Amino acid sequence: MGLDIPGATGSRPDAVPLDESGAEDLLRGICFKTGPPRTVGVELEWLIHDRKRPDLPVGRERLDSAVEAVRALPLSAALTFEPGGQLELSSRPAGSLMECVDTTAADLAAVRASLGAAGLAPVGLGVDPWQPPRRRLREPRYEAMEAALDRAGPAGRAMMCTSASVQVCLDAGEEEPGPLGYGRRWQLAHLLGAVLVAAFANSPFQQGRRTGWRSTRQSLWADLDPGRTLAPGSGSAPREAWTAHALDTTVLCIRREEGPWDVPEGLTFREWIRTGSPRPPVRTDLDYHLTTLFPPIRPRGHLELRMIDAQSGPNGWLVPLAVTTALFDDPEAAETVYRAVKPLAETAGSPAAPRNPLWTTAAREGLADPELRAAATVCFGAALPALERMGASGAVRDTVAAFTDRYVARGRCPADDLPEPGDLTGRNLLADRSPLTGPVPPAGPDVPTGPVDRPARGPERLDAGPPTIPPRPGKAASA
């Protein structure tokens, strides 16, 4: 939902109106840009809280002053703010996992220091445990979005103003079939995505109470406008499925040069092309429409995986980044994981993600579900040797291994470690929960629970300065 989306100011250059076949050709050409996977990016959303009293709302003037200071930082990543004041860092496409980790870690260190000077801190939770939705941004985009999403209930406002995530961006993959083929990666993402929801679930509270979900954030996405948040149907090839999905999803808003934007009800983009009313759509309208589609995996030339809750602690964010990249981009791991998650399709059934039984169970139960726990055990076990083959540092591998031992091997997720909202403090929200603590829960049936074997390593720093890299085009912020 960043502010650097084309057209966010409402301006629209003159252009030739789209016809239906032209729109279809454009969509097929831009949704999956294929080639050997080479780049990776990450988009990190953070709730902003007072370091000592995170349960209290941050005043507007105090937050505005902190935002100005953060905006003045010389960051590598694109910096945007969400409607509720959440901060988002969108990394540049990096040529390797370690390049992405190092540049993002350096940016986060600068952001934390700047916020810390104001007594604030970025907090990694999928949903704010205390505050009700309170929209701070008043741009026409968010006025229109709020009006449109309100039609389906309160989940839209909660998503816009109180949620935060880790979004991993990977190349679409090769044109040819195989472990790195874009068709295989597209299918893998929609099954592995449920495992990632379960393993990284970190939002069991909303407005001071337990919700009954390990990932309340994922439950909010499932409750939004279903056409806008569903994955496309699985009966067609990926390009055809996404093209049809994009054109047959309702238009969230029609921008104006002046005044509030129109918020039509029930008008699909295809119908807008055919009717030309209230004005004929042009290419920039199609580009903008794509930023208002929120499926769990969004094809933007690359694949944007949007299902992971924000993670607590200074280094929590790098675990989903490292694990997801390893499982997609290492051919051996990709093949192992594909075989492991393919049987999950039977549990998912015919409904599209995230409104199918597999994704619902992942959000509600986390890794307490035996089937998801077994799949996660294979996935994280495959990630560790893959990270070594990919040249990940010992520090990154140790951080992933600690998460695996603490959570995956025990059938737990970060949500299971959180105290009640009244006991959450700045100290336990900002702490790095890497050491194993607490009793080990009993094992589930036929599920290995011991730590994954890995070579011994010495300590390494995660906060080393970024390498020198050439300028690269920035990724657009998430919509």
Tab-separated table of C-alpha atoms in Angstrom:
chain	number	residue	atom	x	y	z
A	1	MET	CA	0.000	0.000	0.000
A	2	GLY	CA	2.945	2.315	-0.463
A	3	LEU	CA	2.586	5.815	-1.794
A	4	ASP	CA	5.014	5.397	-4.692
A	5	ILE	CA	2.469	3.620	-6.900
A	6	PRO	CA	2.008	5.189	-10.333
A	7	GLY	CA	-1.077	7.334	-10.417
A	8	ALA	CA	-1.376	7.736	-6.654
A	9	THR	CA	-1.760	11.484	-7.073
A	10	GLY	CA	-4.707	11.066	-9.409
A	11	SER	CA	-2.937	12.397	-12.502
A	12	ARG	CA	-3.470	10.510	-15.740
A	13	PRO	CA	-1.654	11.273	-18.978
A	14	ASP	CA	-3.655	11.231	-22.198
A	15	ALA	CA	-3.515	7.796	-23.821
A	16	VAL	CA	-5.357	5.594	-26.264
A	17	PRO	CA	-8.308	3.760	-24.673
A	18	LEU	CA	-7.723	0.052	-24.116
A	19	ASP	CA	-9.594	-2.605	-25.993
A	20	GLU	CA	-10.162	-6.056	-24.547
A	21	SER	CA	-7.622	-7.941	-26.654
A	22	GLY	CA	-5.004	-5.243	-26.070
A	23	ALA	CA	-5.515	-5.501	-22.309
A	24	GLU	CA	-5.186	-9.279	-22.461
A	25	ASP	CA	-1.953	-9.021	-24.455
A	26	LEU	CA	-0.520	-6.539	-21.955
A	27	LEU	CA	-1.352	-8.748	-18.994
A	28	ARG	CA	0.137	-11.854	-20.566
A	29	GLY	CA	3.305	-9.934	-21.318
A	30	ILE	CA	3.914	-8.399	-17.899
A	31	CYS	CA	2.688	-10.911	-15.320
A	32	PHE	CA	5.480	-13.519	-15.635
A	33	LYS	CA	8.858	-12.353	-16.925
A	34	THR	CA	10.840	-15.525	-17.265
A	35	GLY	CA	14.503	-16.424	-17.094
A	36	PRO	CA	16.863	-18.144	-14.660
A	37	PRO	CA	16.150	-16.934	-11.095
A	38	ARG	CA	18.811	-14.361	-10.247
A	39	THR	CA	17.330	-11.643	-8.028
A	40	VAL	CA	15.536	-11.477	-4.707
A	41	GLY	CA	13.856	-8.670	-2.794
A	42	VAL	CA	11.967	-8.220	0.451
A	43	GLU	CA	9.260	-5.815	1.603
A	44	LEU	CA	9.116	-5.357	5.371
A	45	GLU	CA	6.163	-3.734	7.093
A	46	TRP	CA	6.458	-2.633	10.723
A	47	LEU	CA	4.059	-1.351	13.347
A	48	ILE	CA	5.449	1.746	15.080
A	49	HIS	CA	5.113	1.810	18.873
A	50	ASP	CA	6.454	3.565	21.933
A	51	ARG	CA	9.434	1.584	23.193
A	52	LYS	CA	8.275	1.541	26.821
A	53	ARG	CA	4.486	1.609	26.453
A	54	PRO	CA	3.667	-0.118	23.166
A	55	ASP	CA	0.031	-0.447	24.248
A	56	LEU	CA	-0.485	3.321	24.018
A	57	PRO	CA	-1.187	5.013	20.673
A	58	VAL	CA	1.575	7.230	19.280
A	59	GLY	CA	0.389	10.822	18.896
A	60	ARG	CA	0.126	12.266	15.414
A	61	GLU	CA	2.684	15.051	15.927
A	62	ARG	CA	5.189	12.675	17.473
A	63	LEU	CA	4.777	10.152	14.662
A	64	ASP	CA	4.937	12.847	11.977
A	65	SER	CA	8.188	14.156	13.437
A	66	ALA	CA	9.673	10.654	13.529
A	67	VAL	CA	8.553	10.027	9.941
A	68	GLU	CA	10.309	13.167	8.753
A	69	ALA	CA	13.533	12.041	10.407
A	70	VAL	CA	13.311	8.566	8.853
A	71	ARG	CA	12.574	10.011	5.425
A	72	ALA	CA	15.822	12.002	5.636
A	73	LEU	CA	17.920	8.833	5.986
A	74	PRO	CA	20.089	7.724	3.015
A	75	LEU	CA	18.445	4.304	2.645
A	76	SER	CA	18.978	1.765	-0.103
A	77	ALA	CA	15.349	0.589	0.146
A	78	ALA	CA	12.268	2.507	-0.880
A	79	LEU	CA	10.504	3.908	2.195
A	80	THR	CA	6.721	4.253	2.350
A	81	PHE	CA	4.064	4.423	5.024
A	82	GLU	CA	0.813	2.495	5.240
A	83	PRO	CA	-2.596	4.022	5.991
A	84	GLY	CA	-2.350	3.344	9.736
A	85	GLY	CA	1.181	4.713	9.986
A	86	GLN	CA	2.987	1.383	9.525
A	87	LEU	CA	6.438	1.760	8.022
A	88	GLU	CA	7.426	-0.224	4.939
A	89	LEU	CA	10.889	-0.820	3.516
A	90	SER	CA	10.974	-2.257	-0.025
A	91	SER	CA	14.440	-3.441	-0.970
A	92	ARG	CA	15.973	-3.085	-4.384
A	93	PRO	CA	16.224	-6.304	-6.399
A	94	ALA	CA	19.433	-7.890	-5.108
A	95	GLY	CA	21.724	-10.206	-7.037
A	96	SER	CA	21.929	-12.678	-4.135
A	97	LEU	CA	20.297	-13.520	-0.850
A	98	MET	CA	23.250	-12.166	1.121
A	99	GLU	CA	23.208	-8.878	-0.766
A	100	CYS	CA	19.538	-8.513	0.117
A	101	VAL	CA	20.178	-9.427	3.772
A	102	ASP	CA	23.132	-7.075	4.160
A	103	THR	CA	21.533	-4.013	2.560
A	104	THR	CA	18.237	-4.554	4.378
A	105	ALA	CA	19.996	-5.065	7.733
A	106	ALA	CA	21.921	-1.824	7.237
A	107	ASP	CA	18.722	0.064	6.380
A	108	LEU	CA	16.924	-1.373	9.411
A	109	ALA	CA	19.774	-0.408	11.719
A	110	ALA	CA	19.502	3.191	10.523
A	111	VAL	CA	15.700	3.206	10.842
A	112	ARG	CA	15.789	1.728	14.348
A	113	ALA	CA	18.345	4.289	15.472
A	114	SER	CA	16.284	7.151	14.079
A	115	LEU	CA	13.055	5.934	15.645
A	116	GLY	CA	14.867	5.148	18.903
A	117	ALA	CA	15.912	8.776	19.203
A	118	ALA	CA	12.189	9.570	19.410
A	119	GLY	CA	11.531	6.780	21.911
A	120	LEU	CA	9.842	4.672	19.224
A	121	ALA	CA	10.567	1.262	17.713
A	122	PRO	CA	9.475	-0.854	14.734
A	123	VAL	CA	7.518	-3.825	16.066
A	124	GLY	CA	7.151	-7.052	14.095
A	125	LEU	CA	3.665	-8.471	14.652
A	126	GLY	CA	1.156	-9.430	11.974
A	127	VAL	CA	-1.632	-7.389	13.618
A	128	ASP	CA	-1.467	-4.635	16.224
A	129	PRO	CA	-2.462	-6.354	19.499
A	130	TRP	CA	-4.007	-3.245	21.055
A	131	GLN	CA	-5.105	-0.450	18.741
A	132	PRO	CA	-8.318	-0.272	16.696
A	133	PRO	CA	-7.994	0.757	13.041
A	134	ARG	CA	-7.187	4.450	12.810
A	135	ARG	CA	-6.349	5.735	9.338
A	136	ARG	CA	-3.705	8.466	9.306
A	137	LEU	CA	-3.247	8.887	5.541
A	138	ARG	CA	-5.940	10.836	3.691
A	139	GLU	CA	-4.895	10.372	0.068
A	140	PRO	CA	-7.698	9.707	-2.450
A	141	ARG	CA	-6.468	6.130	-2.932
A	142	TYR	CA	-7.113	5.231	0.685
A	143	GLU	CA	-10.401	7.099	0.873
A	144	ALA	CA	-11.583	5.022	-2.079
A	145	MET	CA	-10.099	1.783	-0.763
A	146	GLU	CA	-11.761	2.195	2.602
A	147	ALA	CA	-15.145	2.873	0.989
A	148	ALA	CA	-14.824	-0.152	-1.287
A	149	LEU	CA	-13.592	-2.602	1.355
A	150	ASP	CA	-16.172	-1.453	3.917
A	151	ARG	CA	-18.810	-3.140	1.764
A	152	ALA	CA	-17.465	-6.536	2.879
A	153	GLY	CA	-17.183	-5.652	6.588
A	154	PRO	CA	-14.583	-4.368	9.067
A	155	ALA	CA	-11.665	-6.560	7.922
A	156	GLY	CA	-10.635	-4.019	5.277
A	157	ARG	CA	-9.963	-1.221	7.741
A	158	ALA	CA	-8.132	-3.593	10.083
A	159	MET	CA	-5.937	-4.795	7.225
A	160	MET	CA	-5.169	-1.275	6.033
A	161	CYS	CA	-4.371	0.246	9.413
A	162	THR	CA	-3.226	-2.480	11.840
A	163	SER	CA	-1.473	-5.236	9.860
A	164	ALA	CA	2.160	-5.818	8.919
A	165	SER	CA	3.979	-8.480	6.922
A	166	VAL	CA	7.162	-9.828	5.412
A	167	GLN	CA	6.769	-10.070	1.634
A	168	VAL	CA	9.379	-12.027	-0.299
A	169	CYS	CA	9.883	-11.166	-3.974
A	170	LEU	CA	11.453	-13.772	-6.273
A	171	ASP	CA	11.956	-14.036	-10.009
A	172	ALA	CA	9.122	-15.815	-11.811
A	173	GLY	CA	11.419	-18.582	-13.046
A	174	GLU	CA	12.430	-20.188	-16.296
A	175	GLU	CA	10.087	-20.552	-19.260
A	176	GLU	CA	10.890	-24.253	-19.548
A	177	PRO	CA	9.362	-26.854	-17.180
A	178	GLY	CA	11.350	-28.216	-14.264
A	179	PRO	CA	12.069	-27.279	-10.637
A	180	LEU	CA	12.835	-23.664	-11.600
A	181	GLY	CA	10.155	-23.342	-14.279
A	182	TYR	CA	7.645	-20.551	-13.685
A	183	GLY	CA	4.680	-22.934	-13.894
A	184	ARG	CA	6.124	-25.188	-11.206
A	185	ARG	CA	7.054	-22.192	-9.022
A	186	TRP	CA	3.539	-20.753	-9.361
A	187	GLN	CA	2.012	-24.060	-8.258
A	188	LEU	CA	4.572	-24.487	-5.481
A	189	ALA	CA	3.858	-21.015	-4.120
A	190	HIS	CA	0.165	-21.724	-3.593
A	191	LEU	CA	0.870	-24.904	-1.597
A	192	LEU	CA	4.046	-23.871	0.194
A	193	GLY	CA	2.332	-20.571	0.988
A	194	ALA	CA	0.082	-22.319	3.499
A	195	VAL	CA	3.139	-23.842	5.188
A	196	LEU	CA	4.707	-20.379	5.420
A	197	VAL	CA	1.486	-18.996	6.944
A	198	ALA	CA	1.566	-21.726	9.597
A	199	ALA	CA	5.295	-21.602	10.362
A	200	PHE	CA	5.477	-17.806	10.680
A	201	ALA	CA	2.033	-17.113	12.195
A	202	ASN	CA	2.576	-14.198	14.591
A	203	SER	CA	-0.707	-12.380	15.184
A	204	PRO	CA	-2.977	-14.096	17.741
A	205	PHE	CA	-4.438	-10.844	19.163
A	206	GLN	CA	-6.625	-7.978	18.053
A	207	GLN	CA	-7.740	-5.019	20.168
A	208	GLY	CA	-6.586	-6.583	23.426
A	209	ARG	CA	-8.012	-10.076	23.073
A	210	ARG	CA	-7.187	-13.466	21.618
A	211	THR	CA	-8.946	-14.070	18.325
A	212	GLY	CA	-8.661	-17.872	18.082
A	213	TRP	CA	-6.261	-17.568	15.131
A	214	ARG	CA	-2.495	-17.956	15.169
A	215	SER	CA	-2.455	-15.597	12.178
A	216	THR	CA	-5.243	-13.084	12.633
A	217	ARG	CA	-3.676	-11.152	9.775
A	218	GLN	CA	-4.317	-14.021	7.365
A	219	SER	CA	-7.883	-14.354	8.608
A	220	LEU	CA	-8.407	-10.651	7.830
A	221	TRP	CA	-7.190	-11.119	4.261
A	222	ALA	CA	-9.559	-14.061	3.822
A	223	ASP	CA	-12.465	-11.890	5.020
A	224	LEU	CA	-11.856	-9.092	2.527
A	225	ASP	CA	-13.539	-8.682	-0.845
A	226	PRO	CA	-13.072	-12.289	-2.049
A	227	GLY	CA	-12.505	-11.497	-5.705
A	228	ARG	CA	-9.742	-9.073	-4.827
A	229	THR	CA	-7.861	-11.357	-2.420
A	230	LEU	CA	-8.331	-14.793	-3.991
A	231	ALA	CA	-5.763	-16.582	-6.100
A	232	PRO	CA	-6.834	-17.084	-9.728
A	233	GLY	CA	-8.463	-20.371	-10.684
A	234	SER	CA	-6.194	-23.361	-11.210
A	235	GLY	CA	-7.824	-24.726	-14.359
A	236	SER	CA	-5.727	-22.675	-16.816
A	237	ALA	CA	-2.069	-21.998	-17.491
A	238	PRO	CA	-0.670	-19.304	-15.153
A	239	ARG	CA	-0.626	-16.472	-17.721
A	240	GLU	CA	-4.150	-17.195	-18.908
A	241	ALA	CA	-5.455	-17.650	-15.369
A	242	TRP	CA	-3.999	-14.363	-14.138
A	243	THR	CA	-5.137	-12.440	-17.215
A	244	ALA	CA	-8.720	-13.606	-16.781
A	245	HIS	CA	-8.593	-12.998	-13.037
A	246	ALA	CA	-7.323	-9.441	-13.415
A	247	LEU	CA	-9.922	-8.475	-15.994
A	248	ASP	CA	-12.808	-10.160	-14.191
A	249	THR	CA	-12.084	-8.622	-10.778
A	250	THR	CA	-14.093	-5.549	-9.869
A	251	VAL	CA	-12.549	-2.116	-10.178
A	252	LEU	CA	-11.751	-0.699	-6.734
A	253	CYS	CA	-11.795	2.912	-7.884
A	254	ILE	CA	-11.685	5.167	-10.937
A	255	ARG	CA	-9.280	8.058	-10.474
A	256	ARG	CA	-10.145	11.672	-11.085
A	257	GLU	CA	-7.996	14.718	-11.686
A	258	GLU	CA	-9.862	16.572	-8.927
A	259	GLY	CA	-12.158	15.638	-6.089
A	260	PRO	CA	-12.851	12.198	-4.599
A	261	TRP	CA	-12.324	9.171	-6.796
A	262	ASP	CA	-15.290	7.142	-8.019
A	263	VAL	CA	-15.911	3.849	-6.202
A	264	PRO	CA	-18.098	1.787	-8.543
A	265	GLU	CA	-19.856	-1.297	-7.258
A	266	GLY	CA	-19.723	-4.534	-9.226
A	267	LEU	CA	-17.880	-3.103	-12.255
A	268	THR	CA	-15.154	-5.464	-13.486
A	269	PHE	CA	-12.252	-4.127	-15.508
A	270	ARG	CA	-13.482	-6.135	-18.495
A	271	GLU	CA	-16.900	-4.482	-18.253
A	272	TRP	CA	-15.259	-1.088	-17.900
A	273	ILE	CA	-13.428	-1.670	-21.188
A	274	ARG	CA	-16.600	-2.823	-22.922
A	275	THR	CA	-18.818	0.005	-21.695
A	276	GLY	CA	-16.276	2.840	-21.633
A	277	SER	CA	-18.205	4.392	-18.752
A	278	PRO	CA	-17.721	6.674	-16.850
A	279	ARG	CA	-14.707	7.181	-19.150
A	280	PRO	CA	-12.700	4.754	-21.291
A	281	PRO	CA	-9.845	3.075	-19.366
A	282	VAL	CA	-6.254	3.512	-20.565
A	283	ARG	CA	-3.001	1.664	-19.892
A	284	THR	CA	-2.284	3.548	-16.660
A	285	ASP	CA	-5.724	2.520	-15.372
A	286	LEU	CA	-4.867	-1.136	-15.966
A	287	ASP	CA	-1.506	-0.699	-14.242
A	288	TYR	CA	-3.255	0.915	-11.296
A	289	HIS	CA	-5.951	-1.760	-11.184
A	290	LEU	CA	-3.244	-4.405	-10.736
A	291	THR	CA	-2.016	-2.646	-7.588
A	292	THR	CA	-5.491	-3.082	-6.058
A	293	LEU	CA	-5.454	-6.893	-6.414
A	294	PHE	CA	-4.254	-8.629	-3.252
A	295	PRO	CA	-3.928	-12.390	-3.848
A	296	PRO	CA	-1.526	-14.323	-1.604
A	297	ILE	CA	0.928	-14.604	-4.522
A	298	ARG	CA	0.883	-11.656	-6.894
A	299	PRO	CA	2.649	-11.914	-10.272
A	300	ARG	CA	4.299	-8.580	-11.051
A	301	GLY	CA	6.797	-9.898	-13.553
A	302	HIS	CA	8.357	-11.434	-10.447
A	303	LEU	CA	6.427	-13.372	-7.772
A	304	GLU	CA	5.417	-11.417	-4.683
A	305	LEU	CA	4.652	-13.768	-1.772
A	306	ARG	CA	2.340	-11.824	0.538
A	307	MET	CA	1.207	-14.339	3.172
A	308	ILE	CA	3.867	-14.083	5.908
A	309	ASP	CA	3.198	-12.230	9.169
A	310	ALA	CA	5.724	-9.632	10.318
A	311	GLN	CA	8.269	-11.261	12.633
A	312	SER	CA	9.398	-10.165	16.090
A	313	GLY	CA	12.935	-9.361	17.169
A	314	PRO	CA	15.833	-7.693	15.388
A	315	ASN	CA	16.524	-10.613	13.031
A	316	GLY	CA	13.158	-12.363	12.831
A	317	TRP	CA	12.485	-10.951	9.350
A	318	LEU	CA	15.450	-12.677	7.731
A	319	VAL	CA	14.219	-16.215	8.512
A	320	PRO	CA	11.234	-16.141	6.113
A	321	LEU	CA	13.373	-14.315	3.550
A	322	ALA	CA	16.172	-16.881	3.719
A	323	VAL	CA	13.952	-19.965	3.914
A	324	THR	CA	11.634	-18.926	1.094
A	325	THR	CA	14.498	-17.947	-1.200
A	326	ALA	CA	16.312	-21.228	-0.554
A	327	LEU	CA	13.235	-23.356	-1.192
A	328	PHE	CA	12.460	-21.642	-4.484
A	329	ASP	CA	15.870	-20.877	-5.952
A	330	ASP	CA	17.950	-23.927	-5.026
A	331	PRO	CA	16.980	-26.651	-7.561
A	332	GLU	CA	17.544	-29.565	-5.167
A	333	ALA	CA	15.515	-27.964	-2.387
A	334	ALA	CA	12.785	-26.902	-4.816
A	335	GLU	CA	12.351	-30.488	-6.007
A	336	THR	CA	12.328	-31.904	-2.462
A	337	VAL	CA	9.809	-29.348	-1.242
A	338	TYR	CA	7.546	-29.719	-4.258
A	339	ARG	CA	7.220	-33.453	-3.539
A	340	ALA	CA	6.548	-32.692	0.127
A	341	VAL	CA	3.801	-30.117	-0.404
A	342	LYS	CA	2.109	-31.594	-3.468
A	343	PRO	CA	-0.123	-33.883	-1.322
A	344	LEU	CA	-1.446	-30.743	0.427
A	345	ALA	CA	-3.476	-30.056	-2.712
A	346	GLU	CA	-5.921	-32.741	-1.618
A	347	THR	CA	-6.503	-30.945	1.686
A	348	ALA	CA	-6.840	-27.595	-0.082
A	349	GLY	CA	-9.520	-28.950	-2.416
A	350	SER	CA	-10.985	-26.881	-5.229
A	351	PRO	CA	-11.518	-23.496	-3.482
A	352	ALA	CA	-8.857	-20.914	-4.242
A	353	ALA	CA	-6.352	-19.762	-1.642
A	354	PRO	CA	-6.685	-18.287	0.914
A	355	ARG	CA	-10.306	-19.414	1.260
A	356	ASN	CA	-9.727	-23.141	1.248
A	357	PRO	CA	-9.391	-25.634	4.124
A	358	LEU	CA	-5.584	-25.823	3.889
A	359	TRP	CA	-5.009	-22.081	4.230
A	360	THR	CA	-7.721	-21.701	6.869
A	361	THR	CA	-6.149	-24.426	8.996
A	362	ALA	CA	-2.716	-22.859	8.568
A	363	ALA	CA	-3.967	-19.492	9.820
A	364	ARG	CA	-5.963	-20.932	12.704
A	365	GLU	CA	-3.770	-23.796	13.908
A	366	GLY	CA	-0.255	-22.921	12.754
A	367	LEU	CA	2.074	-25.898	13.069
A	368	ALA	CA	-0.193	-27.539	15.651
A	369	ASP	CA	-1.784	-29.166	12.598
A	370	PRO	CA	0.092	-32.484	12.025
A	371	GLU	CA	-0.013	-32.320	8.228
A	372	LEU	CA	1.387	-28.800	8.089
A	373	ARG	CA	3.961	-29.631	10.751
A	374	ALA	CA	5.210	-32.610	8.752
A	375	ALA	CA	5.475	-30.510	5.589
A	376	ALA	CA	7.247	-27.710	7.444
A	377	THR	CA	9.746	-30.186	8.896
A	378	VAL	CA	10.731	-31.279	5.386
A	379	CYS	CA	10.816	-27.699	4.087
A	380	PHE	CA	13.012	-26.269	6.835
A	381	GLY	CA	15.203	-29.363	6.717
A	382	ALA	CA	15.759	-28.762	2.994
A	383	ALA	CA	16.373	-25.034	3.492
A	384	LEU	CA	19.437	-25.364	5.710
A	385	PRO	CA	21.705	-27.263	3.273
A	386	ALA	CA	20.315	-25.160	0.420
A	387	LEU	CA	21.373	-21.981	2.208
A	388	GLU	CA	24.891	-23.356	2.562
A	389	ARG	CA	24.995	-24.193	-1.158
A	390	MET	CA	23.764	-20.668	-1.937
A	391	GLY	CA	26.566	-19.062	0.062
A	392	ALA	CA	24.469	-17.797	2.982
A	393	SER	CA	26.597	-16.711	5.922
A	394	GLY	CA	26.925	-18.814	9.041
A	395	ALA	CA	25.012	-16.149	10.938
A	396	VAL	CA	22.028	-16.448	8.607
A	397	ARG	CA	22.131	-20.234	8.755
A	398	ASP	CA	22.385	-20.173	12.551
A	399	THR	CA	19.379	-17.858	12.769
A	400	VAL	CA	17.324	-20.159	10.541
A	401	ALA	CA	18.504	-23.215	12.505
A	402	ALA	CA	17.525	-21.589	15.809
A	403	PHE	CA	14.042	-20.849	14.458
A	404	THR	CA	13.773	-24.430	13.199
A	405	ASP	CA	14.729	-25.855	16.594
A	406	ARG	CA	12.538	-23.486	18.579
A	407	TYR	CA	9.392	-23.693	16.473
A	408	VAL	CA	9.257	-26.147	13.569
A	409	ALA	CA	10.806	-29.106	15.396
A	410	ARG	CA	8.333	-28.574	18.244
A	411	GLY	CA	5.194	-28.003	16.176
A	412	ARG	CA	5.011	-24.364	17.245
A	413	CYS	CA	4.966	-20.928	15.628
A	414	PRO	CA	5.900	-17.449	16.944
A	415	ALA	CA	2.292	-16.793	18.000
A	416	ASP	CA	2.630	-19.590	20.551
A	417	ASP	CA	5.391	-17.683	22.373
A	418	LEU	CA	3.490	-14.429	22.821
A	419	PRO	CA	2.108	-13.623	26.283
A	420	GLU	CA	-1.343	-12.168	26.729
A	421	PRO	CA	-1.765	-8.598	25.390
A	422	GLY	CA	-1.702	-7.167	28.901
A	423	ASP	CA	1.719	-8.744	29.478
A	424	LEU	CA	3.281	-7.600	26.203
A	425	THR	CA	5.970	-5.003	26.801
A	426	GLY	CA	8.467	-3.163	24.677
A	427	ARG	CA	11.163	-5.447	26.053
A	428	ASN	CA	9.568	-8.738	25.056
A	429	LEU	CA	8.375	-7.391	21.703
A	430	LEU	CA	11.825	-6.200	20.695
A	431	ALA	CA	13.787	-9.153	22.069
A	432	ASP	CA	15.388	-11.715	19.786
A	433	ARG	CA	13.669	-14.982	20.707
A	434	SER	CA	16.359	-17.275	19.344
A	435	PRO	CA	17.387	-19.332	22.431
A	436	LEU	CA	15.313	-22.400	23.155
A	437	THR	CA	13.277	-21.824	26.292
A	438	GLY	CA	10.359	-23.464	28.007
A	439	PRO	CA	9.249	-27.103	28.070
A	440	VAL	CA	9.150	-29.072	24.857
A	441	PRO	CA	5.549	-29.973	23.918
A	442	PRO	CA	4.759	-33.652	23.319
A	443	ALA	CA	5.419	-34.853	19.806
A	444	GLY	CA	2.648	-35.360	17.319
A	445	PRO	CA	2.219	-38.741	15.629
A	446	ASP	CA	4.857	-39.744	13.090
A	447	VAL	CA	6.398	-36.278	13.030
A	448	PRO	CA	10.124	-35.860	13.751
A	449	THR	CA	10.739	-33.296	16.475
A	450	GLY	CA	14.501	-33.207	16.927
A	451	PRO	CA	16.747	-30.460	15.605
A	452	VAL	CA	17.858	-30.591	12.000
A	453	ASP	CA	21.430	-31.850	11.592
A	454	ARG	CA	23.825	-29.096	10.596
A	455	PRO	CA	27.563	-28.464	10.823
A	456	ALA	CA	28.939	-26.523	13.775
A	457	ARG	CA	29.734	-22.879	13.056
A	458	GLY	CA	31.322	-19.990	14.852
A	459	PRO	CA	29.426	-16.762	15.539
A	460	GLU	CA	29.137	-14.145	12.813
A	461	ARG	CA	27.624	-10.673	12.784
A	462	LEU	CA	24.384	-9.878	11.000
A	463	ASP	CA	24.864	-6.132	11.128
A	464	ALA	CA	27.856	-5.813	8.809
A	465	GLY	CA	27.728	-2.875	6.432
A	466	PRO	CA	26.259	-3.382	2.973
A	467	PRO	CA	28.469	-4.178	-0.003
A	468	THR	CA	28.865	-1.658	-2.780
A	469	ILE	CA	26.306	-2.434	-5.467
A	470	PRO	CA	25.455	-0.707	-8.726
A	471	PRO	CA	22.161	1.192	-8.944
A	472	ARG	CA	19.235	-1.068	-9.858
A	473	PRO	CA	15.593	-0.339	-10.562
A	474	GLY	CA	13.586	-0.334	-7.357
A	475	LYS	CA	10.677	-2.631	-6.728
A	476	ALA	CA	7.291	-1.013	-6.425
A	477	ALA	CA	5.925	-1.043	-2.926
A	478	SER	CA	3.156	-3.484	-2.112
A	479	ALA	CA	-0.335	-2.251	-2.780
